[in-house]
CSV table of C-alpha atoms in Angstrom, one decimal:
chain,number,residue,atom,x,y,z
T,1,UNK,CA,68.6,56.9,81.6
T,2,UNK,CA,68.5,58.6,85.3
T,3,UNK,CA,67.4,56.1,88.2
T,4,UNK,CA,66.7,57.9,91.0
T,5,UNK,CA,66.2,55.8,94.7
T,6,UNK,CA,64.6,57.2,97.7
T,7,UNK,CA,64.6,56.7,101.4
T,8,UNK,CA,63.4,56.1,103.3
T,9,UNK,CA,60.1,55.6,102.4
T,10,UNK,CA,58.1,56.8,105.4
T,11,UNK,CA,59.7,58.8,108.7
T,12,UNK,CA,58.5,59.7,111.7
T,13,UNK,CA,60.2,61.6,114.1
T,14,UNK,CA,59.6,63.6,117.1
T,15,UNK,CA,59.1,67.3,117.1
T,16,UNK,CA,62.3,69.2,117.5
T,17,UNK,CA,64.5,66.4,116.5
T,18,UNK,CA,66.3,66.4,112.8
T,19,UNK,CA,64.9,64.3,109.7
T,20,UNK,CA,67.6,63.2,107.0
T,21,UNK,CA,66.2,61.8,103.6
T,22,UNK,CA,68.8,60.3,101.1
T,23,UNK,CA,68.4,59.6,97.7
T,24,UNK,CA,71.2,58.0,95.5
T,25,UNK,CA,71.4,58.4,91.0
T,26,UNK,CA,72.5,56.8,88.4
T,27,UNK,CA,73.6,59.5,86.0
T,28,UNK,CA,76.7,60.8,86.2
T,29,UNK,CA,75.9,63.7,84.2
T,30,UNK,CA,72.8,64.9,86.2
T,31,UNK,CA,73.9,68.6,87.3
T,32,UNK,CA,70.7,69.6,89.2
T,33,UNK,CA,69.0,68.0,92.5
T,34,UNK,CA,65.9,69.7,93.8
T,35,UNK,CA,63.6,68.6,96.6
T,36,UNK,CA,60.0,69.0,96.4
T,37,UNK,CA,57.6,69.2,99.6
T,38,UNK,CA,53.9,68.7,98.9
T,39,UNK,CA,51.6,68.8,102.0
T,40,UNK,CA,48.7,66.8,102.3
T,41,UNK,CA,46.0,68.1,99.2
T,42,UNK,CA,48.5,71.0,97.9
T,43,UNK,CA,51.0,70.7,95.1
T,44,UNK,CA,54.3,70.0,95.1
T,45,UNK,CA,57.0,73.3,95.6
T,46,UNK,CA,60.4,73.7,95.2
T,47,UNK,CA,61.9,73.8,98.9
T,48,UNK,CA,65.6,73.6,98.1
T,49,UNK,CA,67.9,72.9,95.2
T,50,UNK,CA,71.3,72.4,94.6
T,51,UNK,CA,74.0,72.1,91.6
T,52,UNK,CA,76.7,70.1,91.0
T,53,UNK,CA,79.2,72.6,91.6
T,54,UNK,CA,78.5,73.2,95.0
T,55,UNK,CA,78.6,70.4,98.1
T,56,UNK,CA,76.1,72.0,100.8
T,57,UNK,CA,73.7,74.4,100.5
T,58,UNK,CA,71.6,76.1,103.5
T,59,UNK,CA,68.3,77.5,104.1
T,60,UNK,CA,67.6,78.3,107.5
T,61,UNK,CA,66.6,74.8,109.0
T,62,UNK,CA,66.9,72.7,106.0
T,63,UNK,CA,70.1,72.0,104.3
T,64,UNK,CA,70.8,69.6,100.7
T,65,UNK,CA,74.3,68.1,100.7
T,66,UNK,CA,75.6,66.8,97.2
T,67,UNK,CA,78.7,64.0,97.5
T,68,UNK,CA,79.1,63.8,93.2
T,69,UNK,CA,81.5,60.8,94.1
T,70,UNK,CA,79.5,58.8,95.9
T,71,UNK,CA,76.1,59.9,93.5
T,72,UNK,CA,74.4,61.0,96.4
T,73,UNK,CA,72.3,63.8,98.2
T,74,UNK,CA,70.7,64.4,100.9
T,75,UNK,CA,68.2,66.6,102.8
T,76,UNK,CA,68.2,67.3,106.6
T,77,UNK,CA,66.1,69.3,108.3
T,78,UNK,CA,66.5,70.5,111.5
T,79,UNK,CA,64.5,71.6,114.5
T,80,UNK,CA,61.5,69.9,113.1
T,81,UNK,CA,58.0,71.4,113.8
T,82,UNK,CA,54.6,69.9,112.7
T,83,UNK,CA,54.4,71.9,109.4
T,84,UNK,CA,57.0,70.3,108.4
T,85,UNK,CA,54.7,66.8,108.2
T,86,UNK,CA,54.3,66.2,104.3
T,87,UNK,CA,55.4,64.1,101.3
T,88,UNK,CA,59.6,65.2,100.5
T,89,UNK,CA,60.5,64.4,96.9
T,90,UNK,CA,63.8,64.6,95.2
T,91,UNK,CA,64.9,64.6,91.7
T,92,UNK,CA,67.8,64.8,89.6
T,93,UNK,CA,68.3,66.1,85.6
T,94,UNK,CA,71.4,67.2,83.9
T,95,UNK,CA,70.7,69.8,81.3
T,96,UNK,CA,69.6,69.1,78.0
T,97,UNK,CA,66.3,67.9,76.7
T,98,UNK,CA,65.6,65.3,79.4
T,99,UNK,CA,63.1,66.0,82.2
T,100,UNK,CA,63.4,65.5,85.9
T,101,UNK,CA,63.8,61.8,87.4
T,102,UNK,CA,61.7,62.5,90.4
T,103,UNK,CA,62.2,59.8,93.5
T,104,UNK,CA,59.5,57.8,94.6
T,105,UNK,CA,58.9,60.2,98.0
T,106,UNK,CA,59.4,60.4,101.8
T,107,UNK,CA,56.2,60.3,103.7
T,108,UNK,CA,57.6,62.9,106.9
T,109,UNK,CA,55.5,62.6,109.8
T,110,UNK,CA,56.6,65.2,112.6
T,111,UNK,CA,54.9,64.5,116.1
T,112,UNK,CA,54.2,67.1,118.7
D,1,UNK,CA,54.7,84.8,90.8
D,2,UNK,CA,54.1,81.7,88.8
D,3,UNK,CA,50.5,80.5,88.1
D,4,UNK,CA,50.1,76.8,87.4
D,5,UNK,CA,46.4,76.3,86.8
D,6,UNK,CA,44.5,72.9,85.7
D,7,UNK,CA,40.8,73.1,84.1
D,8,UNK,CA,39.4,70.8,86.5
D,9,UNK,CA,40.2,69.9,90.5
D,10,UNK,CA,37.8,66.7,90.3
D,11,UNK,CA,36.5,64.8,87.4
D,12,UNK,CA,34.4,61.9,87.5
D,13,UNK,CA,33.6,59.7,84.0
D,14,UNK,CA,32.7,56.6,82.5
D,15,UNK,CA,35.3,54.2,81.2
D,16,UNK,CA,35.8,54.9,77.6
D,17,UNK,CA,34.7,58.7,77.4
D,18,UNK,CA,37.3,60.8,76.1
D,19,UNK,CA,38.8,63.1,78.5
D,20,UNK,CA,40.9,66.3,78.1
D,21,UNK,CA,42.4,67.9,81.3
D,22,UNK,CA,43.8,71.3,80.4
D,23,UNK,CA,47.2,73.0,82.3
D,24,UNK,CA,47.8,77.0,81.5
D,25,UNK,CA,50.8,78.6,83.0
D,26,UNK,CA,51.4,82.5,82.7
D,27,UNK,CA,54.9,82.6,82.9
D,28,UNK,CA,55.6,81.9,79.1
D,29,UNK,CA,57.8,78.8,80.6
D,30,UNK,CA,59.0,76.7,77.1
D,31,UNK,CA,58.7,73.4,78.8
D,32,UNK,CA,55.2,71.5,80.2
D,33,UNK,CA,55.2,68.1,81.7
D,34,UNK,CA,51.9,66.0,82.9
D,35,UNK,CA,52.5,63.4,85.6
D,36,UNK,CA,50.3,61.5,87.1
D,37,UNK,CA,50.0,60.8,91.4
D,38,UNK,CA,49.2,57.5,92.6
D,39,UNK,CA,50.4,56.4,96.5
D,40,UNK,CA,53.7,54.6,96.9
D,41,UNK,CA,54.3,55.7,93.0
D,42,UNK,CA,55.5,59.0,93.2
D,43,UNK,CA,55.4,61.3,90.6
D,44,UNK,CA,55.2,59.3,87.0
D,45,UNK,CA,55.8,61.4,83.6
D,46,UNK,CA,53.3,60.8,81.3
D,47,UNK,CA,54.5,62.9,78.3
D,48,UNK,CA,56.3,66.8,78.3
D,49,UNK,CA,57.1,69.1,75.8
D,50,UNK,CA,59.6,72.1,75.1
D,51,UNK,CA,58.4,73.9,73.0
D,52,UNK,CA,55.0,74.4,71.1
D,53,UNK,CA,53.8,71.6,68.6
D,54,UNK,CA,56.4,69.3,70.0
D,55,UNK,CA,55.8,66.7,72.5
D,56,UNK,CA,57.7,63.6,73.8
D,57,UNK,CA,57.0,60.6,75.8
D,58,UNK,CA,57.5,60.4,79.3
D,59,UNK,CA,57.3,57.3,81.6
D,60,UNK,CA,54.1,56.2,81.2
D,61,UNK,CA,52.4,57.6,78.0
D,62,UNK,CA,50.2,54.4,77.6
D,63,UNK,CA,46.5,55.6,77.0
D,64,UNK,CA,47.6,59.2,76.5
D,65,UNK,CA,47.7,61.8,74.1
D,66,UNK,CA,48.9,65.8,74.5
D,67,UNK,CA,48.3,68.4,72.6
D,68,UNK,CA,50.9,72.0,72.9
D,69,UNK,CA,49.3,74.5,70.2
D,70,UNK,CA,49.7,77.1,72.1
D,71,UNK,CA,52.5,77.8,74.7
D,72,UNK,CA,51.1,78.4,77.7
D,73,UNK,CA,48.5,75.7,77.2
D,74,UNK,CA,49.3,72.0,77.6
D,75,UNK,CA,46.3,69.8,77.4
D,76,UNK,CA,46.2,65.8,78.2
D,77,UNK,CA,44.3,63.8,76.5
D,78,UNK,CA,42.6,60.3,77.8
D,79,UNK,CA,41.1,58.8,74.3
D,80,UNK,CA,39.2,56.0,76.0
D,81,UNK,CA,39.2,56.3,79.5
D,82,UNK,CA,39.9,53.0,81.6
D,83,UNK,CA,39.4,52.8,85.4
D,84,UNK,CA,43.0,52.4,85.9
D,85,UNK,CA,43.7,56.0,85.0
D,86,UNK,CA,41.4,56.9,88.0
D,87,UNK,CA,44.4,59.1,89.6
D,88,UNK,CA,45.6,62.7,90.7
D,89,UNK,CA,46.7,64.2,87.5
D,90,UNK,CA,49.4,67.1,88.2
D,91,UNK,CA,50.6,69.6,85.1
D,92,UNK,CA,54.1,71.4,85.8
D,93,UNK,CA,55.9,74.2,83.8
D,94,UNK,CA,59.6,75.4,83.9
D,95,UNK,CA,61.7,78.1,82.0
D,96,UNK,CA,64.7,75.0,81.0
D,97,UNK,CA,64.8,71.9,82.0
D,98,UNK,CA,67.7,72.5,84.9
D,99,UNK,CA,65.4,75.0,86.6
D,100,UNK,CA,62.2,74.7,89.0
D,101,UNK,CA,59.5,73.1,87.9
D,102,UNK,CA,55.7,75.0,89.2
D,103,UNK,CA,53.0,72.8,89.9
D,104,UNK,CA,49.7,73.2,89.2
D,105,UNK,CA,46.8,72.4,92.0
D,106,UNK,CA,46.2,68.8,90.3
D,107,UNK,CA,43.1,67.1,89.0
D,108,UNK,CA,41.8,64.1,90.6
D,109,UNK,CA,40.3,61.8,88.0
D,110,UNK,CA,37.6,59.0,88.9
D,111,UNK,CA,36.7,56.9,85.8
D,112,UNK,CA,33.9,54.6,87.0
């Protein structure tokens, strides 16, 4: 089945700089990649997604990239700001009856 | 707007009590999924479902039971409680599996 590795596993940077999080998979097939931030004592939401069809997609500061050949993906986020501190998940599934392979998390820590 | 809601936010019982956590989701979504939280662990799938009356193991379904009667109600079911299920206990819908999944707000469980 899908293995999905995270890192890294905690990151601190410094407000206004750019945080990357990488996660690799095992699954060739997996067609979906979603990233999940939860914030300290809320639930996890959707924050970005991307497909297999496409290599980069944007929204506003943060960005997913996809490299199929490499089974890989990553998140960056740009122009970090405090609110961005939180827990970053990702996850990968290919359609089909099996569920999401979430990644183990990225603890963010953004300091002012 | 997708509403994810759990029966309980805390719980606190005795080990061995039987324990049901409810999830209802409004969205009519077909698929339900139950994870549990625990630090450094990430998000572990206890059991999911796609439809009602059907159910399938997850990850972790050790200890566990679910119940799908109806479909926008997912229940979990701890038969004899043990103090290492003490844990955040998250219930998540989506319309297919290669689509966003909604969290609910989470029930932390404390079995003394």
């Amino acid at each position: 089945g899908e293995n999905v590795e995270q890192h890294p596993s905690t990151l601190s940077v410094q407000e206004g700089d750019s945080a990357v999080i990488k996660c690799t998979y095992s699954d060739s097939a997996s067609n979906y990649f979603p990233w999940y931030k939860q914030e300290l004592g809320k639930r996890p939401q959707l924050i970005i997604d991307i497909r297999s069809n496409v290599g980069e997609k944007k929204d506003q500061r943060i960005a997913v990239t996809l490299n199929k050949t490499a089974k890989h993906f990553s998140l960056h986020i740009t122009e970090t700001q405090p609110e961005d501190s939180a827990v970053y998940f990702c996850a990968a599934v290919h359609s089909g009856n099996t569920p999401l392979v979430f990644g183990k998390g990225t603890r963010l820590s953004v300091i002012a | 707007d997708v509403k994810v809601t759990q029966s309980s936010r805390y719980l606190v019982k005795r080990t061995g009590e039987k324990v049901f956590l409810e999830c209802v989701q409004d969205m009519d979504h077909e698929n339900m999924f139950w994870y549990r939280q625990d630090p450094g662990l990430g998000l572990r799938l206890i059991y999911f479902s796609y439809d009602v009356k059907m159910k399938e193991k997850g990850d972790i379904p050790e200890g566990y039971s679910v119940s799908r009667e109806k479909k926008e109600r997912f229940s979990l079911i701890l038969e004899s409680a043990s103090t290492n299920q003490t844990s955040m206990y998250l219930c998540a819908s989506s319309l297919a599996a290669v689509e966003t999944q909604y969290f609910g707000p989470g029930t932390r469980l404390l079995v003394l």
